[in-house]
Structure formats: structure tokens, C-alpha cells
CSV table of C-alpha atoms in Angstrom, one decimal:
chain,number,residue,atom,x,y,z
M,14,UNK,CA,67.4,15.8,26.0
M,15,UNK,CA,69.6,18.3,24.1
M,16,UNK,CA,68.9,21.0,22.2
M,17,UNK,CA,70.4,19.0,19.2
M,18,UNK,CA,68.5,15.9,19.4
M,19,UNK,CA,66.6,15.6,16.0
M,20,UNK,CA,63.1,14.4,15.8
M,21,UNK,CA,63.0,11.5,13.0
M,22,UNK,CA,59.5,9.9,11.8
M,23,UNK,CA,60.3,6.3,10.9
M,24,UNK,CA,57.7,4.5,8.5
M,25,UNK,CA,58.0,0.8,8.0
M,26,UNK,CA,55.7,-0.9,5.3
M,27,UNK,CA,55.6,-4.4,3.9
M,28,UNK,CA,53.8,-8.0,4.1
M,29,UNK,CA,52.7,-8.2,8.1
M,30,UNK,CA,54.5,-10.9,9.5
M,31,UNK,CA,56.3,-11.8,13.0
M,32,UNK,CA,59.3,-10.5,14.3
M,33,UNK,CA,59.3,-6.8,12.0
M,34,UNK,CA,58.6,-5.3,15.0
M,35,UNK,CA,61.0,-6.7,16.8
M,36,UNK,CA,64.3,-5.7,14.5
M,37,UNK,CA,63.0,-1.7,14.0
M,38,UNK,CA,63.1,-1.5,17.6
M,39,UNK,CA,66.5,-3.3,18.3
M,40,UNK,CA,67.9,-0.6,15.9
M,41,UNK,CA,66.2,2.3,17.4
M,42,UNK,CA,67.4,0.8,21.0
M,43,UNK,CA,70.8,0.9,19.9
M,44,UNK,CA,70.4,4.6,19.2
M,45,UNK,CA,69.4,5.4,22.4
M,46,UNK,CA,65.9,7.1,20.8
M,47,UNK,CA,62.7,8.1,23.2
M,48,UNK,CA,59.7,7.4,21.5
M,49,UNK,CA,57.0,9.9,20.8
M,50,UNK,CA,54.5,8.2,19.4
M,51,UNK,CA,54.1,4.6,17.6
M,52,UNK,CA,50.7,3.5,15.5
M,53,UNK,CA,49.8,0.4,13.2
M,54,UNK,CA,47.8,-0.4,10.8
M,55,UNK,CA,47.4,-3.8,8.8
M,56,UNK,CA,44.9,-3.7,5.9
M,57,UNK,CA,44.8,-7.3,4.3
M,58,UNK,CA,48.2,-8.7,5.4
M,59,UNK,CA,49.7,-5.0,4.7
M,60,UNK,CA,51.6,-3.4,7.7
M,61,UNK,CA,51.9,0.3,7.6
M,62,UNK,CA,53.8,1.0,11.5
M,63,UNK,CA,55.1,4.7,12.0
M,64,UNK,CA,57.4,5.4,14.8
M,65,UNK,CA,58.3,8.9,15.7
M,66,UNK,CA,61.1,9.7,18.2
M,67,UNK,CA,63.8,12.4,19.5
M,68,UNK,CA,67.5,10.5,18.3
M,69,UNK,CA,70.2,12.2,20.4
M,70,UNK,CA,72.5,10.2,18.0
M,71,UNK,CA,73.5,11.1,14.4
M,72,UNK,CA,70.0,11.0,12.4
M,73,UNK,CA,71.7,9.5,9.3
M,74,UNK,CA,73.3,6.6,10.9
M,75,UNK,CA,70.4,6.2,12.4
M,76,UNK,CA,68.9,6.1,8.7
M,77,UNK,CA,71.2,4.0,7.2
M,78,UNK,CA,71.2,1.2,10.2
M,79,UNK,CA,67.3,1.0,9.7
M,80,UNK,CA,67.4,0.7,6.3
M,81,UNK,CA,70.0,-2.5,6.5
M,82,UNK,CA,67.8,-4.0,9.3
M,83,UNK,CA,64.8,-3.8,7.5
M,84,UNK,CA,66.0,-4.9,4.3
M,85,UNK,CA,66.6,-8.1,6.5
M,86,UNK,CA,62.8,-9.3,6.8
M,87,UNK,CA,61.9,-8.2,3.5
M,88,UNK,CA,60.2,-4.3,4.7
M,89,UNK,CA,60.8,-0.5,3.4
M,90,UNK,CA,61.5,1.7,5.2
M,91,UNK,CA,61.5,5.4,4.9
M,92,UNK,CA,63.1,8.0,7.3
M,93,UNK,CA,62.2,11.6,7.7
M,94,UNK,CA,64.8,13.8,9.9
M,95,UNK,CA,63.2,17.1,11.0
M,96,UNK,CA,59.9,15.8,11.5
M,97,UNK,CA,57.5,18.2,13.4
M,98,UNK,CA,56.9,16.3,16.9
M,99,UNK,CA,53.7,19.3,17.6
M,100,UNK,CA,52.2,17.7,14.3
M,101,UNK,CA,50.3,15.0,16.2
M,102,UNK,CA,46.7,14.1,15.2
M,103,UNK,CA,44.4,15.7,17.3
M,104,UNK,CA,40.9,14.7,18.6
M,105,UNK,CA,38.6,14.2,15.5
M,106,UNK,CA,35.7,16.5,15.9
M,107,UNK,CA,33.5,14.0,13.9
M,108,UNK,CA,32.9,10.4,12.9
M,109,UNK,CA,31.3,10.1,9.4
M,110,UNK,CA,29.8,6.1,9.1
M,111,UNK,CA,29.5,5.3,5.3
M,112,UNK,CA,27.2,2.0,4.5
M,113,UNK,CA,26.1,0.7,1.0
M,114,UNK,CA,26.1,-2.4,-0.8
M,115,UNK,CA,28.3,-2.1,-2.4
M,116,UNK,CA,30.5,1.2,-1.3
M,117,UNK,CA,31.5,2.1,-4.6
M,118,UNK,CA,34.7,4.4,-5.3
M,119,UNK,CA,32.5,6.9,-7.1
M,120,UNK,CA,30.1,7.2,-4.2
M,121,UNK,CA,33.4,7.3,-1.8
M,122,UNK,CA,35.1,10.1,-4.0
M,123,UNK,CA,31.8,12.2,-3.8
M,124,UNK,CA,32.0,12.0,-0.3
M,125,UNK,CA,34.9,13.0,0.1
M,126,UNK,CA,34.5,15.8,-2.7
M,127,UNK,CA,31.7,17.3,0.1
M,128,UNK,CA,33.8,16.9,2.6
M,129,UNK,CA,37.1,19.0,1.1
M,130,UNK,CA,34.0,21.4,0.0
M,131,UNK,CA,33.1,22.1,3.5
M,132,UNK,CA,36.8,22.4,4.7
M,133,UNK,CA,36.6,19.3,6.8
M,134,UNK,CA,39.8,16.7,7.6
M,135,UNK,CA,40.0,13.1,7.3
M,136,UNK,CA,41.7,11.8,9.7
M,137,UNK,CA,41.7,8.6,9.8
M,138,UNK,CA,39.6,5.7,7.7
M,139,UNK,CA,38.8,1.9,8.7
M,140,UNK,CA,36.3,-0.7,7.5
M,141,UNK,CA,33.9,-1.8,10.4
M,142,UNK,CA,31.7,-4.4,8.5
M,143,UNK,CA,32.0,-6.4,5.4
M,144,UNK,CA,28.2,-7.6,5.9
M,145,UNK,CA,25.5,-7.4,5.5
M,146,UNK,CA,26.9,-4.0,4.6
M,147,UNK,CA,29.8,-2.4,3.6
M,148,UNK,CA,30.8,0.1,5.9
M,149,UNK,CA,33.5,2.8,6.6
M,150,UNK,CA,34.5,5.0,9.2
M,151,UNK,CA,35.6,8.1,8.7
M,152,UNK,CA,37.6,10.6,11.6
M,153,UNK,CA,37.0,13.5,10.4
M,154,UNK,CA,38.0,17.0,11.6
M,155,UNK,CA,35.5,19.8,10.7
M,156,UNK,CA,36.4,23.6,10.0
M,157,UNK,CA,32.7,24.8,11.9
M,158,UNK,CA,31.6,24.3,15.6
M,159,UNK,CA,28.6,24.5,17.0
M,160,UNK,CA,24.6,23.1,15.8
M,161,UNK,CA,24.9,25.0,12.6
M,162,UNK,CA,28.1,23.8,11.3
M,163,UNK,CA,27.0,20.5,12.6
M,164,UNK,CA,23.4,20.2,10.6
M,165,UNK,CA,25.7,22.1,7.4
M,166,UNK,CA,27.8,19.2,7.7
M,167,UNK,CA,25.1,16.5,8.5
M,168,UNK,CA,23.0,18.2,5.6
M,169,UNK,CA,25.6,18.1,2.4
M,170,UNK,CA,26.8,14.8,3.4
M,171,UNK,CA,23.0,13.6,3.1
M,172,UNK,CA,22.6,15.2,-0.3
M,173,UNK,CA,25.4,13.9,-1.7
M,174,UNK,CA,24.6,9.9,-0.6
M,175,UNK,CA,21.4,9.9,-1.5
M,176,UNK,CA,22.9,10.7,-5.0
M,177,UNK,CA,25.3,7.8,-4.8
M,178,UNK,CA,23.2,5.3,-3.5
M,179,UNK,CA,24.8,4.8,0.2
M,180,UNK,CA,23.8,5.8,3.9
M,181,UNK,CA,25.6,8.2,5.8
M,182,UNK,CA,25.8,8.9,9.4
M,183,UNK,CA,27.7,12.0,10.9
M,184,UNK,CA,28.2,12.0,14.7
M,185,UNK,CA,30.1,14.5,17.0
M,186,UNK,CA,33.3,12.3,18.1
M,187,UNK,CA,35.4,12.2,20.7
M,188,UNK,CA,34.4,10.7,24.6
M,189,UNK,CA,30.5,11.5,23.8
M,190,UNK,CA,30.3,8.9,20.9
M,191,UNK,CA,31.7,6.1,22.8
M,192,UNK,CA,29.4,7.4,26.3
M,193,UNK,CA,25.9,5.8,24.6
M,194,UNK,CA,24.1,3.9,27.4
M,195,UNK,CA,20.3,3.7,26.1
M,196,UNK,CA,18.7,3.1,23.3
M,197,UNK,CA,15.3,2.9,22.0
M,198,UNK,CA,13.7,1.5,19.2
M,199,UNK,CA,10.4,2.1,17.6
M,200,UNK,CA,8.4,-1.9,16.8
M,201,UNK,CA,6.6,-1.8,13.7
M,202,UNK,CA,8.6,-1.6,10.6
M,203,UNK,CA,11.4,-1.2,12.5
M,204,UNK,CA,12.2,-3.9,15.2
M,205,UNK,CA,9.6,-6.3,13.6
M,206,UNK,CA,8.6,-6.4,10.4
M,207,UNK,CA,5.4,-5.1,8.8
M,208,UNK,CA,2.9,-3.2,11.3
M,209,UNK,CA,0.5,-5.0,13.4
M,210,UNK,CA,-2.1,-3.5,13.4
M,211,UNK,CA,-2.7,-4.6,10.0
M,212,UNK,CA,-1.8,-7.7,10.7
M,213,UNK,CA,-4.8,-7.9,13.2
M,214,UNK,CA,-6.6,-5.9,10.4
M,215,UNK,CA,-6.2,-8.7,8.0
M,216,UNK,CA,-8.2,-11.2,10.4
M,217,UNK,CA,-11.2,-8.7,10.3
M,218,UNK,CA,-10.4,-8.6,6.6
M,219,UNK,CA,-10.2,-4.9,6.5
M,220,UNK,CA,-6.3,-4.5,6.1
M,221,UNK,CA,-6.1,-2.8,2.8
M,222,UNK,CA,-8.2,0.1,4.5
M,223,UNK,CA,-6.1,-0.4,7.5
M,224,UNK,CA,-2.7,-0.3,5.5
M,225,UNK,CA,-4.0,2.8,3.4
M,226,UNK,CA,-4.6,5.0,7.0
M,227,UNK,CA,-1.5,4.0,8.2
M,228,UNK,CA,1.4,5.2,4.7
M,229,UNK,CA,-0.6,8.4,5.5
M,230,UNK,CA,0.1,9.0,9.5
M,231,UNK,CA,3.4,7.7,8.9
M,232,UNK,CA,4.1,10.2,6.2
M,233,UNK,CA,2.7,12.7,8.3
M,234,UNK,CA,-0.5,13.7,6.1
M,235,UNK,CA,-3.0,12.8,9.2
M,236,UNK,CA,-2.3,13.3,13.2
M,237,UNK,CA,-1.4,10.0,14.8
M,238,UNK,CA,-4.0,10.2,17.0
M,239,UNK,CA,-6.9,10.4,14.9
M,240,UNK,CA,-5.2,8.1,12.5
M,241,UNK,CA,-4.5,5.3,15.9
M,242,UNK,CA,-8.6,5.7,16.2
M,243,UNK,CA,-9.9,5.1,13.1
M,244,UNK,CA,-8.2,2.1,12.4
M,245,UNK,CA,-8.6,0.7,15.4
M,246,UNK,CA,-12.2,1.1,15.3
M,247,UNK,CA,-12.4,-1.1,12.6
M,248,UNK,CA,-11.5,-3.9,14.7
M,249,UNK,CA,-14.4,-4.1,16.8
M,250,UNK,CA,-16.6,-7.1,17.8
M,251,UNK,CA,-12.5,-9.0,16.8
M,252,UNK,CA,-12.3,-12.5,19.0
M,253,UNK,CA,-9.3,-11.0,21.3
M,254,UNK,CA,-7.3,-15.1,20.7
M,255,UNK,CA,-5.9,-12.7,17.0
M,256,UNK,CA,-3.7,-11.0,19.6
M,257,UNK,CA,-2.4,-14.2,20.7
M,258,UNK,CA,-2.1,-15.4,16.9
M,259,UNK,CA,-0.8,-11.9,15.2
M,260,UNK,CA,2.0,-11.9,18.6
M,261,UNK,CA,3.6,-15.6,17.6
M,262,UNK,CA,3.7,-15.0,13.7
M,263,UNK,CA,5.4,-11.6,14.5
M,264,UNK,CA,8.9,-11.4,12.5
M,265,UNK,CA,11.9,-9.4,13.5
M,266,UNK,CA,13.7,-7.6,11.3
M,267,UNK,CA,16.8,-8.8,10.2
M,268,UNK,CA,19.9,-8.4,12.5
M,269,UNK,CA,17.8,-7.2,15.2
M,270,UNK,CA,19.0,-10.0,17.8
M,271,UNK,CA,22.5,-9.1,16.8
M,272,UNK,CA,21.2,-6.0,17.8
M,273,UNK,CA,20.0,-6.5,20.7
M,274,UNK,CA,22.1,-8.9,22.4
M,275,UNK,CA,25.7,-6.6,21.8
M,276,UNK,CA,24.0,-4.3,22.6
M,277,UNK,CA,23.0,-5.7,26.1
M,278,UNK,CA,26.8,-6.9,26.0
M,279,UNK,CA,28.0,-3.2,25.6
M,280,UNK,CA,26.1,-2.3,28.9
M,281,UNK,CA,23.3,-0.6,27.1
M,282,UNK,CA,19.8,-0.7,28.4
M,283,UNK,CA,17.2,-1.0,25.6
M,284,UNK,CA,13.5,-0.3,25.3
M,285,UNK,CA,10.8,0.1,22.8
M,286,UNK,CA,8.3,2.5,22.5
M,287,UNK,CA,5.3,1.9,20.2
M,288,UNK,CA,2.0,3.3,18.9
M,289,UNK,CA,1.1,-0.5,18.8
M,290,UNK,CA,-0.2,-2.2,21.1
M,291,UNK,CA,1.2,-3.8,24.1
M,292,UNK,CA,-0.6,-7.2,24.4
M,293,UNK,CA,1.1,-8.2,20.9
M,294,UNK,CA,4.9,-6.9,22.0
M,295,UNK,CA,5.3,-7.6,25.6
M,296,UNK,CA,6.1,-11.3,24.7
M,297,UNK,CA,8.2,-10.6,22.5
M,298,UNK,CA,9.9,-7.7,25.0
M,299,UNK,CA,10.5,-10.4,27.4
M,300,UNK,CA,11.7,-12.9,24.8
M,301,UNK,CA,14.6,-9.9,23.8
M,302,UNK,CA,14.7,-8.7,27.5
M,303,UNK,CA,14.1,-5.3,27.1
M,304,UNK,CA,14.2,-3.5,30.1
M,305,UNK,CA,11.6,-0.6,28.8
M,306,UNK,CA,8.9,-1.3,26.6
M,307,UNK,CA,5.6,1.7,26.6
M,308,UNK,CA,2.7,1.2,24.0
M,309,UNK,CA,-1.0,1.9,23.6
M,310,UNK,CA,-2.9,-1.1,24.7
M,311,UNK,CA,-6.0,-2.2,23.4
M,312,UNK,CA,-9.3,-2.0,24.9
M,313,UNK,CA,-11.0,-5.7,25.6
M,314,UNK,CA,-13.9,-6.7,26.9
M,315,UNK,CA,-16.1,-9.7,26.6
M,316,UNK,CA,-13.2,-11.6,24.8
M,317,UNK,CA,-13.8,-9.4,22.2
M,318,UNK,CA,-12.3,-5.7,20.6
M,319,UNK,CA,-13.8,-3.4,21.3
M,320,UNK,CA,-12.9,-1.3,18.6
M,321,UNK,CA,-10.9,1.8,21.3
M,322,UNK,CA,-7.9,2.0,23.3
M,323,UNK,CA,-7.3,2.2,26.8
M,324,UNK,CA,-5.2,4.9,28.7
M,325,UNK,CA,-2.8,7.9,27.5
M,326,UNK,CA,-2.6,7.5,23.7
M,327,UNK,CA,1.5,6.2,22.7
M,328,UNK,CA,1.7,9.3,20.1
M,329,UNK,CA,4.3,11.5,18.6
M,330,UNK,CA,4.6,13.5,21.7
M,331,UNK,CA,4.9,10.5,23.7
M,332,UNK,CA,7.3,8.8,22.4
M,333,UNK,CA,9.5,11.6,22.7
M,334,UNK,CA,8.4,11.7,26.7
M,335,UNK,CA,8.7,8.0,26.9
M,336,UNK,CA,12.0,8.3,25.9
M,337,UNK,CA,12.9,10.8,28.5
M,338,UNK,CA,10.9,8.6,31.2
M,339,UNK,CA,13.5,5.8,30.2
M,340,UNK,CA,16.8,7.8,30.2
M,341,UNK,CA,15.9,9.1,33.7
M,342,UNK,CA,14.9,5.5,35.3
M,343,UNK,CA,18.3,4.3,33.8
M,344,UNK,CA,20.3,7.8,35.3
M,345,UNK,CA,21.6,8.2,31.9
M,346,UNK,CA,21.4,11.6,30.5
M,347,UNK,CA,19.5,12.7,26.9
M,348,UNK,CA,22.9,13.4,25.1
M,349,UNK,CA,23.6,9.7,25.8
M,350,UNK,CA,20.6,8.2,24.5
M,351,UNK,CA,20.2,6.5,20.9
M,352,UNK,CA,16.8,6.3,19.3
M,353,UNK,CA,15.7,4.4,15.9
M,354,UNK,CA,12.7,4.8,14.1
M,355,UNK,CA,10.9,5.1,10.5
M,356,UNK,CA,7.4,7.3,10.8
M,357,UNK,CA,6.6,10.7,10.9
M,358,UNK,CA,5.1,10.0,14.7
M,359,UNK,CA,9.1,9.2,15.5
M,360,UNK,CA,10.7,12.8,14.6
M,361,UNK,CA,9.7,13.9,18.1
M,362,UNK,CA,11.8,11.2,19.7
M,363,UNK,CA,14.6,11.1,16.7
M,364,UNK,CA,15.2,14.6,17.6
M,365,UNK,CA,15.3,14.6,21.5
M,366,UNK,CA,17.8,11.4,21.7
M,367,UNK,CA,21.4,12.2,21.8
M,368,UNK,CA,21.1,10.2,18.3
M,369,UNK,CA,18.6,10.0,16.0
M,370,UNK,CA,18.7,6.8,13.3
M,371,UNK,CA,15.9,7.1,10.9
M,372,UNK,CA,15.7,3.1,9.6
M,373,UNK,CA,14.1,2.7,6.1
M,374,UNK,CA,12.0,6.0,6.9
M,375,UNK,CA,10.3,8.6,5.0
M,376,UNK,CA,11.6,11.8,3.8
M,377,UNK,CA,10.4,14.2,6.3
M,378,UNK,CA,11.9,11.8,9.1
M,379,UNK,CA,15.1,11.2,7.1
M,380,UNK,CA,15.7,15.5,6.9
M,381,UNK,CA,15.8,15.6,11.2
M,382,UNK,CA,17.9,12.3,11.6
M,383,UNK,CA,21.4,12.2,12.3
M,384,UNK,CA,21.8,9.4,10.4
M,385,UNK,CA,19.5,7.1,7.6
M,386,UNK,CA,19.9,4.1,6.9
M,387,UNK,CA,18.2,2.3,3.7
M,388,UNK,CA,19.2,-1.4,3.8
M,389,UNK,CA,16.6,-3.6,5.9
M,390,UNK,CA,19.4,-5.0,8.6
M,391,UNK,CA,19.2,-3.5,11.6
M,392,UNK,CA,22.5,-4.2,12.8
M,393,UNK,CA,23.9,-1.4,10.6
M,394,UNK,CA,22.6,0.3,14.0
M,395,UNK,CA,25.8,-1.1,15.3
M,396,UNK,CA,28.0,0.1,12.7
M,397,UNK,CA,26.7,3.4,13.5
M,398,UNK,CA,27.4,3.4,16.9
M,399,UNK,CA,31.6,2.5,15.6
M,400,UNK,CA,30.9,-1.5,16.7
M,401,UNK,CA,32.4,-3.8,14.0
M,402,UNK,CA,31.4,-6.9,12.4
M,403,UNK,CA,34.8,-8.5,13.4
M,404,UNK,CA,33.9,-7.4,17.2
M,405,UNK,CA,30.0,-8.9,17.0
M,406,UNK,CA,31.6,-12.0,15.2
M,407,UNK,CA,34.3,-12.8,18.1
M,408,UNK,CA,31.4,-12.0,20.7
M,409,UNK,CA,29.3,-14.5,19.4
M,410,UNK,CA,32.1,-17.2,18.9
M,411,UNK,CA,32.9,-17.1,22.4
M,412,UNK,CA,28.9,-17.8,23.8
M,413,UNK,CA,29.3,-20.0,21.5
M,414,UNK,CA,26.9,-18.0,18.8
M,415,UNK,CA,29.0,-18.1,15.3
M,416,UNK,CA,26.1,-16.7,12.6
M,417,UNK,CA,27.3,-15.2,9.1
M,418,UNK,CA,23.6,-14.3,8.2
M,419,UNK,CA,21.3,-11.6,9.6
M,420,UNK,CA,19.1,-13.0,12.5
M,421,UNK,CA,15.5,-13.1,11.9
């Protein structure tokens, strides 16, 4: 090309509709234009398309020839001659995931307040779910590098939602974010509903002591271990058939076969780790085909509870170290590992996972998470991860699985 051919940023906007593409390049061919970049959006039924290329033409013919031709199918167009081709949008160093129900504009102008406060760029927006949730993505470039800019960022953006009443995520982008290959959840009050071991407590009719022991280990306010022991004890001399029972009455939370299953699509392997017991979950792990499942198991014999567990205690420690066991069986390294949890015994493993989701947690796990989320549908896991609702949806209607409601 010559040293006089301008660069010209071509932006076409109007009701999507066929052949609009079609006539803006039949001009620009005529022209004899390279193109330097192209991108298109449609929001609702409104096409945004933005062509930049190097015209060795006049640029103002060029102007008024894409003017007449769009004018035919009803578009606008505008031309800018001189634009800067080195201008192009670079790698965004972050994705910011915004989830509430609703997303209102107040809570999205705060956001974005934080976000200007901090010096940080956004790039690009797009909705990835419409339900249960709303949620947003946000490509964001951030003025820091590094773990502390990261946490600064992670940090301000947490304030600020929890004052506006939505869930934030932050998550460095680029090829890491789309490299996740294992992921583990936590089981009670997480993958499943309610905790069971007070639903085995509530057949020895000791559940509200039960319940009581475990808020406080999960808040952190006694050690796990201890905490695993005592209520466990309370179960002794329990006819061991209440495993069987308390195992088919068990309740997943809802969206967690959503979950699981894209998931599984996606090429992740999944696992559970759990300071519950393994007798009540394994059926339930083969049911979901998990391919890692590690839990305390509970100690029988007789037919009856005896009141202790058997083997290395499923604490916060080892969850973290179960977590590692997993990523190396799979051959898939820590920074590309997900984990989801809600108790205090979770931190360990929260931290140590490439990504750490706190799910409907408490505060102290909440402040080391990389991202919390507050609604009780698990599949805002997958809006997390940058899967939308529109990509599960068309999944399922090809097996043959069209659902509009959160799986239970």
C-alpha cells in the first residue's frame, strides 16, 4: 500500500436484518479497501457492525457511496477518515461477572463508578444469562498488575455489591480464564441442600443440638475437627438403614445438574470433597458421575453407629489437599482448577484453586473468594466461568434436554 492510503473506520447501525452485510461490502469492494478489522454486535434486533480498512481510493467518495448504499436497506452509517489503525483493543486483563435479580442501573453505575475509581477500562460488555439470574460480563482492562492490584481490585468491587445488592466475580482474563479443566465442589449446603448430618441427626432426634455445633464450625468459631466429633458422637447406638434413608431424600441444589452436566460437556472433570460422609454421597456421586468424590466415612458396626469416624478426618486442611490429589490424577495444574464452597472449613481449598467461588457463604469465606455468589442456583457457577444461558439452553435442546427452570 501507499503512503497515501487513508485508514477509514466505517460504523453501520440499524434493525438487523439479511443482506446489510452484503451491500457495505459490495461498496468497500469497489474501492478496492483491505480490511483491518470487522466486529458485530446485535443487542435485541440492533446491529452495531464496525469495519476498519486502509482505502487507497479517495476517502470521501468512498463516504458518500456508503452512505447511498446504506440508505438503501434502511441503515446509518457513519465514516471516520484518519482513524488510528494502532488503536485496536487489546487483551482485557480482567473479566468482571455481574449477577443479581434484578441488575439494577443503580447497582451497574456503582460498579462502574469503582471501576473508573481504580483506573480500570471497560472493554467490552455482554449479557450471559437472563435466568435464573441476570448476569453481565464485563472486559475490563486494569491500571495495576500483579496479586495486590488484583485483591485491590477484587476487594472494592466486593464492597461496592454488597451495597447494591448483586454478586460480583473478578477473574484474571485472557487464555487462563477459558484453560479451567477441574472443578470441585463442597456437598452440604452447597451441591445438596441442607447438611446431612443433621439430617441423620433428626432420626436420633438430636438435630437442633446437631444444627447449633455445626453454624459455629462453619463460621469458624470451633475447629472442624472437634466440631466433626462431637456431633457425630451423638449418633451412636443409630440403626445404620438412616444412611440408606437420609441418602434417597437428599436434595440438590438448584441448577446443580445444569451444572454438572455442561460441565462434563466442556471437558471438565468434577469432584466433591466433603466433611460428610461418604456412605450418604457416593450414590449420589455415581448418579452425577463425578469422577472424584473424598469424604469422612462413618464408623459401623453391628448395624449400628457407632458414634466415631473411620480413617484421616475430611477437614479444612484436607480439602485443600484433596483438591490437589485431584488436579494431579487429572494432569491439570492448580491455576486451572475451580473450587465452590460455603464454610469456614472451605477457605483452605477456596484459596489454593485457580478459582475460588464462595456459594451463599459466610463472611470470613466470602473476604478470600474470588468471587460470591448469593442467589441459591448453582448454575450461576457457569456464568462465572463466561458460559451463557443461551449456550446451556442450545446444549440441552440438542440431547434433547429443553428445561427453563433450575434443576433440582
Amino acid at each position: 500500500m501507499g503512503a497515501s492510503d487513508a485508514t477509514v473506520l466505517v460504523t453501520v447501525t440499524g434493525p438487523d436484518k439479511p443482506g446489510v452485510t452484503s451491500v457495505l461490502f459490495g461498496a468497500l469492494s469497489r474501492h478496492q479497501v483491505s480490511l483491518l478489522d470487522v466486529e458485530q454486535v446485535v443487542i435485541r434486533g440492533r446491529l452495531t457492525l464496525g469495519v476498519l480498512v486502509k482505502c487507497p481510493t479517495d476517502p470521501e467518495s468512498l463516504q458518500e457511496e456508503l452512505e447511498e448504499a446504506m440508505d438503501t436497506v434502511g441503515m446509518s452509517v457513519d465514516v471516520e477518515i484518519g482513524a488510528d489503525p494502532d488503536a485496536r483493543q487489546q487483551v482485557s486483563t480482567h473479566a468482571v461477572v455481574v449477577l443479581g435479580s434484578p441488575v439494577s442501573a443503580r447497582a451497574f453505575r456503582a460498579l462502574s463508578r469503582e471501576l473508573a475509581r481504580q483506573g480500570a477500562n471497560i472493554d467490552s460488555i455482554r449479557g450471559v444469562a437472563d435466568y435464573p439470574l441476570t448476569g453481565l460480563e464485563l472486559m475490563v482492562t486494569a491500571s495495576g498488575a500483579g496479586a495486590e492490584a488484583d485483591a485491590q481490585l477484587r476487594a472494592g468491587l466486593a464492597e461496592v455489591a454488597a451495597g447494591v445488592n448483586v454478586d460480583v466475580a473478578v477473574e484474571r482474563g485472557g487464555l487462563a480464564r477459558r484453560a479451567k479443566r477441574l472443578i470441585v465442589f463442597d456437598v452440604d449446603s452447597t451441591l445438596v441442600q441442607g447438611e446431612v448430618i443433621e439430617m441423620l441427626a433428626a432420626r436420633a432426634g438430636v438435630e437442633d443440638e446437631v444444627r447449633a455445633v455445626t453454624e459455629a464450625a462453619m463460621r469458624g468459631e470451633i475447629d472442624f475437627t472437634e466440631s466433626l466429633n462431637q456431633r457425630v458422637a451423638t449418633l451412636a447406638g443409630l440403626d445404620a438403614s438412616v444412611i440408606d434413608e437420609v441418602a434417597a431424600n437428599l436434595q440438590l441444589m438448584p441448577g446443580a445438574r445444569t451444572t454438572i452436566r455442561t460441565l462434563r460437556r466442556l471437558g471438565y472433570h468434577c469432584g466433591v470433597v466433603s466433611g460428610g460422609f461418604r456412605q450418604v454421597i457416593e450414590g449420589l456421586a455415581h448418579e452425577l458421575e463425578l469422577d472424584f468424590v473424598q469424604a469422612n466415612t462413618l464408623e459401623i458396626v453391628d448395624g449400628k453407629l457407632t458414634g466415631r469416624v473411620t480413617g484421616d478426618v475430611i477437614d479444612r486442611a484436607a480439602k485443600a489437599t484433596a483438591l490437589r490429589k485431584f488436579a494431579a490424577g487429572a494432569g491439570v495444574p492448580m491455576e486451572q482448577t475451580v473450587a465452590v464452597g460455603d464454610g469456614a472449613n472451605d477457605i483452605d481449598m477456596l484459596t489454593a484453586a485457580g478459582l475460588g467461588v464462595a456459594f451463599n457463604a459466610k463472611p470470613a469465606v466470602r473476604e478470600v473468594a474470588d468471587a460470591a455468589l448469593s442467589h441459591p442456583f448453582l448454575d450461576a457457577v457457569l456464568f462465572v466461568l463466561g458460559v451463557t444461558r443461551n449456550e446451556v439452553e442450545a446444549a440441552d435442546a440438542v440431547d434433547g434436554v429443553v428445561r427453563r427452570v433450575p434443576i433440582l
